[in-house]
Amino acid sequence: DAGVTQSPTHLIKTRGQQVTLRCSPISGHKSVSWYQQVLGQGPQFIFQYYEKEERGRGNFPDRFSARQFPNYSSELNVNALLLGDSALYLCASSLAGGQAYEQYFGPGTRLTVT
Amino acid sequence: AQSVTQLDSQVPVFEEAPVELRCNYSSSVSVYLFWYVQYPNQGLQLLLKYLSGSTLVKGINGFEAEFNKSQTSFHLRKPSVHISDTAEYFCAVSGNGNEKLTFGTGTRLTIIP
Protein backbone atom coordinates (compact mmCIF):
# COMPACT_ATOMS: atom_id res chain seq x y z
CA ASP A 1 0.00 0.00 0.00
CA ALA A 2 1.17 3.51 -0.74
CA GLY A 3 2.23 5.60 2.22
CA VAL A 4 1.58 9.28 2.75
CA THR A 5 2.60 11.22 -0.32
CA GLN A 6 3.48 14.88 -0.53
CA SER A 7 4.09 17.21 -3.43
CA PRO A 8 6.18 18.90 -4.48
CA THR A 9 9.36 17.47 -2.99
CA HIS A 10 11.23 20.73 -3.11
CA LEU A 11 10.40 24.26 -4.10
CA ILE A 12 11.97 27.66 -3.99
CA LYS A 13 9.92 30.80 -3.52
CA THR A 14 10.62 34.49 -3.09
CA ARG A 15 9.62 36.57 -0.09
CA GLY A 16 6.05 37.80 -0.36
CA GLN A 17 4.91 34.99 -2.64
CA GLN A 18 2.28 32.39 -1.84
CA VAL A 19 2.75 28.61 -1.80
CA THR A 20 0.48 25.56 -1.76
CA LEU A 21 1.67 22.20 -0.50
CA ARG A 22 -0.27 19.00 -1.07
CA CYS A 23 -0.70 15.79 0.88
CA SER A 24 -2.43 12.50 0.13
CA PRO A 25 -3.06 10.32 3.19
CA ILE A 26 -2.85 6.57 3.36
CA SER A 27 -5.96 4.97 1.93
CA GLY A 28 -8.62 4.74 4.63
CA HIS A 29 -7.08 7.42 6.82
CA LYS A 30 -9.41 10.32 7.54
CA SER A 31 -7.18 12.54 9.66
CA VAL A 32 -4.38 14.71 8.30
CA SER A 33 -1.98 16.85 10.30
CA TRP A 34 0.65 19.35 9.15
CA TYR A 35 3.96 20.07 10.87
CA GLN A 36 6.77 22.54 10.21
CA GLN A 37 10.33 21.41 10.86
CA VAL A 38 12.92 24.15 10.82
CA LEU A 39 16.48 22.96 10.33
CA GLY A 40 17.92 21.61 13.55
CA GLN A 41 14.63 21.55 15.43
CA GLY A 42 11.78 19.17 16.09
CA PRO A 43 8.57 19.38 14.09
CA GLN A 44 6.02 21.98 15.21
CA PHE A 45 2.29 21.31 14.89
CA ILE A 46 0.45 23.57 12.46
CA PHE A 47 -2.99 22.05 11.77
CA GLN A 48 -5.06 18.91 12.12
CA TYR A 49 -8.06 18.10 9.94
CA TYR A 50 -10.50 15.25 10.43
CA GLU A 51 -13.44 14.58 8.17
CA LYS A 52 -12.80 17.91 6.43
CA GLU A 53 -13.08 19.91 9.65
CA GLU A 54 -10.28 21.69 11.48
CA ARG A 55 -9.65 19.88 14.75
CA GLY A 56 -6.57 21.70 15.95
CA ARG A 57 -4.38 24.68 15.18
CA GLY A 58 -0.90 25.42 16.41
CA ASN A 59 0.69 28.75 17.20
CA PHE A 60 1.13 29.96 13.63
CA PRO A 61 0.03 33.26 12.06
CA ASP A 62 -3.05 33.61 9.89
CA ARG A 63 -0.81 33.51 6.83
CA PHE A 64 -0.99 29.75 7.26
CA SER A 65 -4.22 28.04 6.22
CA ALA A 66 -5.25 24.56 5.22
CA ARG A 67 -8.17 22.53 4.02
CA GLN A 68 -9.15 18.92 3.55
CA PHE A 69 -11.01 17.61 0.56
CA PRO A 70 -13.78 14.94 0.33
CA ASN A 71 -11.14 12.35 -0.64
CA TYR A 72 -9.26 13.28 2.60
CA SER A 73 -6.29 14.80 0.78
CA SER A 74 -5.16 18.13 2.12
CA GLU A 75 -3.52 21.38 1.11
CA LEU A 76 -1.46 23.74 3.21
CA ASN A 77 -1.29 27.33 2.01
CA VAL A 78 1.16 29.94 3.16
CA ASN A 79 0.73 33.56 2.08
CA ALA A 80 3.18 36.45 2.14
CA LEU A 81 6.18 34.17 2.58
CA LEU A 82 8.95 35.20 4.95
CA LEU A 83 12.52 33.96 5.07
CA GLY A 84 11.64 32.25 8.36
CA ASP A 85 9.09 30.06 6.59
CA SER A 86 11.95 28.08 5.06
CA ALA A 87 11.54 24.60 6.49
CA LEU A 88 10.57 21.00 5.86
CA TYR A 89 6.78 20.71 5.89
CA LEU A 90 5.57 17.31 7.00
CA CYS A 91 2.15 15.81 6.56
CA ALA A 92 0.92 12.95 8.73
CA SER A 93 -2.19 10.83 8.45
CA SER A 94 -4.01 8.55 10.86
CA LEU A 95 -7.14 6.44 10.99
CA ALA A 96 -9.17 8.73 13.22
CA GLY A 97 -9.04 12.07 14.89
CA GLY A 98 -9.30 12.81 18.59
CA GLN A 99 -7.26 9.88 19.84
CA ALA A 100 -3.62 8.98 19.86
CA TYR A 101 -3.70 6.68 16.91
CA GLU A 102 -0.43 6.05 15.17
CA GLN A 103 0.43 8.83 12.78
CA TYR A 104 2.24 8.05 9.55
CA PHE A 105 4.45 10.77 8.14
CA GLY A 106 5.17 11.59 4.55
CA PRO A 107 8.64 12.45 3.22
CA GLY A 108 7.95 16.17 3.46
CA THR A 109 8.18 19.19 1.19
CA ARG A 110 11.29 21.27 1.59
CA LEU A 111 10.45 24.94 1.10
CA THR A 112 13.20 27.49 0.61
CA VAL A 113 12.28 31.17 0.71
CA THR A 114 14.82 33.57 -0.76
CA ALA B 1 0.01 22.02 27.62
CA GLN B 2 2.72 19.46 27.12
CA SER B 3 6.45 19.83 26.60
CA VAL B 4 9.31 17.47 25.84
CA THR B 5 12.98 17.79 26.76
CA GLN B 6 15.73 15.88 25.04
CA LEU B 7 18.82 16.95 26.93
CA ASP B 8 21.34 15.34 24.59
CA SER B 9 21.55 17.01 21.21
CA GLN B 10 24.23 14.61 20.01
CA VAL B 11 25.21 11.14 21.17
CA PRO B 12 28.25 9.35 19.67
CA VAL B 13 28.39 5.61 20.30
CA PHE B 14 30.74 2.88 19.15
CA GLU B 15 29.25 0.22 16.92
CA GLU B 16 27.82 -2.76 18.86
CA ALA B 17 27.79 -0.74 22.11
CA PRO B 18 24.54 -0.03 24.00
CA VAL B 19 22.85 3.35 23.83
CA GLU B 20 20.28 5.30 25.80
CA LEU B 21 18.62 8.43 24.48
CA ARG B 22 16.94 10.45 27.18
CA CYS B 23 13.50 12.03 27.06
CA ASN B 24 11.61 13.86 29.79
CA TYR B 25 8.16 15.31 29.45
CA SER B 26 5.79 17.54 31.33
CA SER B 27 2.03 17.43 31.16
CA SER B 28 -0.96 18.19 33.32
CA VAL B 29 -2.98 15.36 31.77
CA SER B 30 -2.47 11.73 30.90
CA VAL B 31 -0.08 11.37 28.02
CA TYR B 32 0.78 9.14 25.16
CA LEU B 33 4.48 8.93 24.33
CA PHE B 34 6.28 8.23 21.09
CA TRP B 35 9.76 7.89 19.65
CA TYR B 36 10.30 8.70 15.99
CA VAL B 37 13.42 8.29 13.85
CA GLN B 38 14.36 10.53 10.96
CA TYR B 39 16.99 9.42 8.48
CA PRO B 40 18.74 12.10 6.39
CA ASN B 41 16.41 13.82 3.93
CA GLN B 42 13.45 11.70 4.93
CA GLY B 43 10.25 12.00 6.93
CA LEU B 44 9.60 10.54 10.36
CA GLN B 45 9.18 6.85 11.10
CA LEU B 46 7.56 5.61 14.29
CA LEU B 47 9.90 3.47 16.39
CA LEU B 48 7.55 2.74 19.28
CA LYS B 49 4.72 4.14 21.35
CA TYR B 50 3.32 4.00 24.86
CA LEU B 51 -0.43 4.35 25.17
CA SER B 52 -1.20 2.33 28.31
CA GLY B 53 -0.41 -0.97 29.99
CA SER B 54 3.10 -2.33 30.35
CA THR B 55 5.62 0.43 30.94
CA LEU B 56 8.27 -1.36 28.87
CA VAL B 57 7.50 -1.08 25.20
CA LYS B 58 9.35 -2.70 22.36
CA GLY B 59 9.62 -1.22 18.92
CA ILE B 60 11.19 -1.80 15.57
CA ASN B 61 14.88 -2.28 14.84
CA GLY B 62 15.60 -3.65 18.33
CA PHE B 63 14.71 -0.46 20.21
CA GLU B 64 12.77 -0.37 23.47
CA ALA B 65 11.67 2.34 25.88
CA GLU B 66 10.43 2.48 29.44
CA PHE B 67 7.71 4.80 30.66
CA ASN B 68 8.43 6.12 34.15
CA LYS B 69 5.55 8.21 35.41
CA SER B 70 7.20 9.27 38.68
CA GLN B 71 10.23 10.57 36.83
CA THR B 72 8.21 11.75 33.83
CA SER B 73 10.66 10.03 31.54
CA PHE B 74 10.52 7.85 28.44
CA HIS B 75 14.11 6.90 27.64
CA LEU B 76 14.95 4.98 24.49
CA ARG B 77 17.45 2.11 24.61
CA LYS B 78 19.12 -0.36 22.32
CA PRO B 79 21.55 -3.03 23.58
CA SER B 80 23.78 -3.03 20.51
CA VAL B 81 23.80 -0.34 17.83
CA HIS B 82 24.69 -0.63 14.17
CA ILE B 83 25.92 1.82 11.58
CA SER B 84 22.43 1.87 10.11
CA ASP B 85 21.08 3.39 13.35
CA THR B 86 22.76 6.69 12.50
CA ALA B 87 19.86 9.16 12.42
CA GLU B 88 17.99 11.86 14.32
CA TYR B 89 15.68 10.60 17.06
CA PHE B 90 12.68 12.55 18.29
CA CYS B 91 10.63 12.01 21.41
CA ALA B 92 7.03 13.22 21.22
CA VAL B 93 4.00 13.47 23.47
CA SER B 94 0.28 13.86 22.89
CA GLY B 95 -2.56 13.99 25.33
CA ASN B 96 -5.90 15.38 26.38
CA GLY B 97 -7.68 13.39 23.70
CA ASN B 98 -6.14 15.06 20.70
CA GLU B 99 -3.61 13.97 18.12
CA LYS B 100 -1.35 16.99 18.26
CA LEU B 101 2.19 15.79 18.77
CA THR B 102 4.63 17.93 20.72
CA PHE B 103 8.19 17.03 19.78
CA GLY B 104 11.49 17.44 21.51
CA THR B 105 14.41 19.08 19.75
CA GLY B 106 15.89 15.75 18.75
CA THR B 107 19.03 13.73 19.46
CA ARG B 108 21.49 13.00 16.69
CA LEU B 109 22.85 9.48 17.13
CA THR B 110 26.22 8.92 15.48
CA ILE B 111 27.66 5.42 15.32
CA ILE B 112 31.44 5.18 15.38
CA PRO B 113 32.85 2.17 13.48
Tab-separated table of C-alpha atoms in Angstrom:
chain	number	residue	atom	x	y	z
A	1	ASP	CA	0.000	0.000	0.000
A	2	ALA	CA	1.173	3.513	-0.739
A	3	GLY	CA	2.233	5.599	2.220
A	4	VAL	CA	1.584	9.278	2.754
A	5	THR	CA	2.599	11.219	-0.317
A	6	GLN	CA	3.478	14.883	-0.531
A	7	SER	CA	4.090	17.211	-3.425
A	8	PRO	CA	6.183	18.903	-4.484
A	9	THR	CA	9.364	17.466	-2.991
A	10	HIS	CA	11.231	20.726	-3.111
A	11	LEU	CA	10.401	24.256	-4.099
A	12	ILE	CA	11.967	27.661	-3.986
A	13	LYS	CA	9.922	30.802	-3.521
A	14	THR	CA	10.618	34.489	-3.092
A	15	ARG	CA	9.625	36.566	-0.092
A	16	GLY	CA	6.050	37.798	-0.364
A	17	GLN	CA	4.908	34.989	-2.642
A	18	GLN	CA	2.281	32.386	-1.843
A	19	VAL	CA	2.751	28.610	-1.804
A	20	THR	CA	0.479	25.564	-1.759
A	21	LEU	CA	1.672	22.201	-0.497
A	22	ARG	CA	-0.266	19.003	-1.072
A	23	CYS	CA	-0.696	15.794	0.885
A	24	SER	CA	-2.432	12.501	0.126
A	25	PRO	CA	-3.059	10.316	3.186
A	26	ILE	CA	-2.851	6.566	3.363
A	27	SER	CA	-5.964	4.965	1.929
A	28	GLY	CA	-8.621	4.735	4.628
A	29	HIS	CA	-7.083	7.421	6.824
A	30	LYS	CA	-9.411	10.321	7.536
A	31	SER	CA	-7.180	12.544	9.660
A	32	VAL	CA	-4.376	14.705	8.298
A	33	SER	CA	-1.981	16.852	10.297
A	34	TRP	CA	0.651	19.345	9.151
A	35	TYR	CA	3.957	20.071	10.868
A	36	GLN	CA	6.765	22.542	10.206
A	37	GLN	CA	10.325	21.409	10.859
A	38	VAL	CA	12.919	24.146	10.817
A	39	LEU	CA	16.484	22.964	10.330
A	40	GLY	CA	17.925	21.611	13.548
A	41	GLN	CA	14.629	21.552	15.429
A	42	GLY	CA	11.784	19.173	16.088
A	43	PRO	CA	8.567	19.383	14.088
A	44	GLN	CA	6.025	21.980	15.206
A	45	PHE	CA	2.290	21.305	14.888
A	46	ILE	CA	0.449	23.571	12.456
A	47	PHE	CA	-2.992	22.047	11.767
A	48	GLN	CA	-5.061	18.909	12.122
A	49	TYR	CA	-8.055	18.104	9.942
A	50	TYR	CA	-10.497	15.254	10.430
A	51	GLU	CA	-13.438	14.579	8.169
A	52	LYS	CA	-12.803	17.911	6.432
A	53	GLU	CA	-13.082	19.908	9.645
A	54	GLU	CA	-10.280	21.691	11.478
A	55	ARG	CA	-9.650	19.884	14.752
A	56	GLY	CA	-6.575	21.698	15.948
A	57	ARG	CA	-4.380	24.680	15.184
A	58	GLY	CA	-0.897	25.421	16.409
A	59	ASN	CA	0.691	28.753	17.195
A	60	PHE	CA	1.131	29.959	13.631
A	61	PRO	CA	0.027	33.259	12.060
A	62	ASP	CA	-3.050	33.608	9.892
A	63	ARG	CA	-0.811	33.513	6.830
A	64	PHE	CA	-0.994	29.753	7.261
A	65	SER	CA	-4.216	28.035	6.225
A	66	ALA	CA	-5.247	24.555	5.220
A	67	ARG	CA	-8.166	22.529	4.021
A	68	GLN	CA	-9.147	18.918	3.550
A	69	PHE	CA	-11.012	17.607	0.562
A	70	PRO	CA	-13.776	14.943	0.326
A	71	ASN	CA	-11.138	12.349	-0.637
A	72	TYR	CA	-9.255	13.283	2.599
A	73	SER	CA	-6.293	14.800	0.779
A	74	SER	CA	-5.161	18.130	2.118
A	75	GLU	CA	-3.519	21.375	1.107
A	76	LEU	CA	-1.457	23.741	3.212
A	77	ASN	CA	-1.295	27.334	2.009
A	78	VAL	CA	1.159	29.940	3.162
A	79	ASN	CA	0.734	33.557	2.081
A	80	ALA	CA	3.184	36.454	2.141
A	81	LEU	CA	6.180	34.174	2.579
A	82	LEU	CA	8.945	35.199	4.948
A	83	LEU	CA	12.517	33.958	5.070
A	84	GLY	CA	11.636	32.249	8.356
A	85	ASP	CA	9.086	30.059	6.589
A	86	SER	CA	11.948	28.084	5.062
A	87	ALA	CA	11.536	24.599	6.485
A	88	LEU	CA	10.570	20.999	5.855
A	89	TYR	CA	6.780	20.706	5.892
A	90	LEU	CA	5.565	17.313	6.998
A	91	CYS	CA	2.151	15.809	6.560
A	92	ALA	CA	0.922	12.946	8.726
A	93	SER	CA	-2.192	10.828	8.447
A	94	SER	CA	-4.006	8.546	10.862
A	95	LEU	CA	-7.139	6.438	10.988
A	96	ALA	CA	-9.165	8.733	13.218
A	97	GLY	CA	-9.037	12.075	14.886
A	98	GLY	CA	-9.300	12.814	18.585
A	99	GLN	CA	-7.264	9.880	19.838
A	100	ALA	CA	-3.619	8.980	19.861
A	101	TYR	CA	-3.699	6.682	16.912
A	102	GLU	CA	-0.426	6.047	15.170
A	103	GLN	CA	0.428	8.831	12.779
A	104	TYR	CA	2.241	8.046	9.554
A	105	PHE	CA	4.447	10.770	8.139
A	106	GLY	CA	5.167	11.591	4.547
A	107	PRO	CA	8.635	12.446	3.218
A	108	GLY	CA	7.954	16.170	3.458
A	109	THR	CA	8.182	19.186	1.193
A	110	ARG	CA	11.294	21.268	1.586
A	111	LEU	CA	10.446	24.941	1.096
A	112	THR	CA	13.198	27.492	0.609
A	113	VAL	CA	12.281	31.171	0.707
A	114	THR	CA	14.824	33.575	-0.759
B	1	ALA	CA	0.007	22.016	27.616
B	2	GLN	CA	2.719	19.462	27.118
B	3	SER	CA	6.451	19.826	26.604
B	4	VAL	CA	9.313	17.471	25.838
B	5	THR	CA	12.976	17.795	26.758
B	6	GLN	CA	15.731	15.885	25.044
B	7	LEU	CA	18.821	16.947	26.931
B	8	ASP	CA	21.343	15.335	24.589
B	9	SER	CA	21.552	17.013	21.211
B	10	GLN	CA	24.234	14.612	20.006
B	11	VAL	CA	25.214	11.136	21.169
B	12	PRO	CA	28.254	9.355	19.673
B	13	VAL	CA	28.389	5.608	20.298
B	14	PHE	CA	30.737	2.880	19.147
B	15	GLU	CA	29.254	0.221	16.917
B	16	GLU	CA	27.818	-2.758	18.861
B	17	ALA	CA	27.790	-0.735	22.110
B	18	PRO	CA	24.539	-0.028	23.997
B	19	VAL	CA	22.854	3.347	23.829
B	20	GLU	CA	20.275	5.299	25.803
B	21	LEU	CA	18.617	8.430	24.479
B	22	ARG	CA	16.939	10.455	27.180
B	23	CYS	CA	13.500	12.030	27.064
B	24	ASN	CA	11.610	13.859	29.794
B	25	TYR	CA	8.157	15.309	29.451
B	26	SER	CA	5.789	17.540	31.333
B	27	SER	CA	2.032	17.429	31.161
B	28	SER	CA	-0.963	18.185	33.318
B	29	VAL	CA	-2.983	15.361	31.770
B	30	SER	CA	-2.468	11.730	30.895
B	31	VAL	CA	-0.077	11.373	28.016
B	32	TYR	CA	0.777	9.142	25.165
B	33	LEU	CA	4.475	8.933	24.330
B	34	PHE	CA	6.284	8.232	21.090
B	35	TRP	CA	9.758	7.894	19.653
B	36	TYR	CA	10.299	8.700	15.987
B	37	VAL	CA	13.422	8.293	13.849
B	38	GLN	CA	14.357	10.533	10.961
B	39	TYR	CA	16.991	9.421	8.482
B	40	PRO	CA	18.735	12.096	6.386
B	41	ASN	CA	16.412	13.819	3.928
B	42	GLN	CA	13.453	11.695	4.929
B	43	GLY	CA	10.250	11.998	6.934
B	44	LEU	CA	9.598	10.538	10.364
B	45	GLN	CA	9.175	6.854	11.103
B	46	LEU	CA	7.557	5.610	14.287
B	47	LEU	CA	9.900	3.473	16.390
B	48	LEU	CA	7.553	2.738	19.282
B	49	LYS	CA	4.722	4.144	21.349
B	50	TYR	CA	3.322	4.004	24.859
B	51	LEU	CA	-0.432	4.349	25.174
B	52	SER	CA	-1.196	2.327	28.308
B	53	GLY	CA	-0.411	-0.973	29.990
B	54	SER	CA	3.096	-2.328	30.345
B	55	THR	CA	5.616	0.425	30.944
B	56	LEU	CA	8.267	-1.364	28.875
B	57	VAL	CA	7.499	-1.084	25.204
B	58	LYS	CA	9.353	-2.701	22.357
B	59	GLY	CA	9.621	-1.220	18.920
B	60	ILE	CA	11.190	-1.805	15.572
B	61	ASN	CA	14.879	-2.281	14.844
B	62	GLY	CA	15.601	-3.651	18.327
B	63	PHE	CA	14.710	-0.464	20.214
B	64	GLU	CA	12.768	-0.366	23.469
B	65	ALA	CA	11.669	2.339	25.879
B	66	GLU	CA	10.432	2.481	29.438
B	67	PHE	CA	7.714	4.805	30.659
B	68	ASN	CA	8.430	6.122	34.147
B	69	LYS	CA	5.548	8.209	35.413
B	70	SER	CA	7.200	9.265	38.683
B	71	GLN	CA	10.234	10.572	36.829
B	72	THR	CA	8.207	11.750	33.828
B	73	SER	CA	10.663	10.029	31.537
B	74	PHE	CA	10.519	7.850	28.443
B	75	HIS	CA	14.109	6.904	27.642
B	76	LEU	CA	14.952	4.985	24.487
B	77	ARG	CA	17.448	2.106	24.612
B	78	LYS	CA	19.124	-0.361	22.322
B	79	PRO	CA	21.546	-3.028	23.584
B	80	SER	CA	23.777	-3.032	20.505
B	81	VAL	CA	23.799	-0.344	17.827
B	82	HIS	CA	24.688	-0.629	14.169
B	83	ILE	CA	25.918	1.820	11.581
B	84	SER	CA	22.430	1.874	10.108
B	85	ASP	CA	21.081	3.395	13.348
B	86	THR	CA	22.758	6.694	12.505
B	87	ALA	CA	19.856	9.158	12.423
B	88	GLU	CA	17.988	11.863	14.316
B	89	TYR	CA	15.683	10.602	17.060
B	90	PHE	CA	12.682	12.553	18.290
B	91	CYS	CA	10.629	12.005	21.410
B	92	ALA	CA	7.027	13.222	21.225
B	93	VAL	CA	3.996	13.467	23.470
B	94	SER	CA	0.276	13.857	22.895
B	95	GLY	CA	-2.562	13.990	25.328
B	96	ASN	CA	-5.900	15.377	26.383
B	97	GLY	CA	-7.675	13.391	23.703
B	98	ASN	CA	-6.142	15.056	20.701
B	99	GLU	CA	-3.610	13.971	18.119
B	100	LYS	CA	-1.352	16.992	18.256
B	101	LEU	CA	2.192	15.791	18.767
B	102	THR	CA	4.629	17.931	20.721
B	103	PHE	CA	8.188	17.033	19.782
B	104	GLY	CA	11.495	17.444	21.514
B	105	THR	CA	14.411	19.080	19.750
B	106	GLY	CA	15.889	15.745	18.751
B	107	THR	CA	19.032	13.727	19.461
B	108	ARG	CA	21.487	12.999	16.695
B	109	LEU	CA	22.851	9.476	17.133
B	110	THR	CA	26.217	8.920	15.485
B	111	ILE	CA	27.658	5.421	15.321
B	112	ILE	CA	31.439	5.180	15.378
B	113	PRO	CA	32.846	2.167	13.484
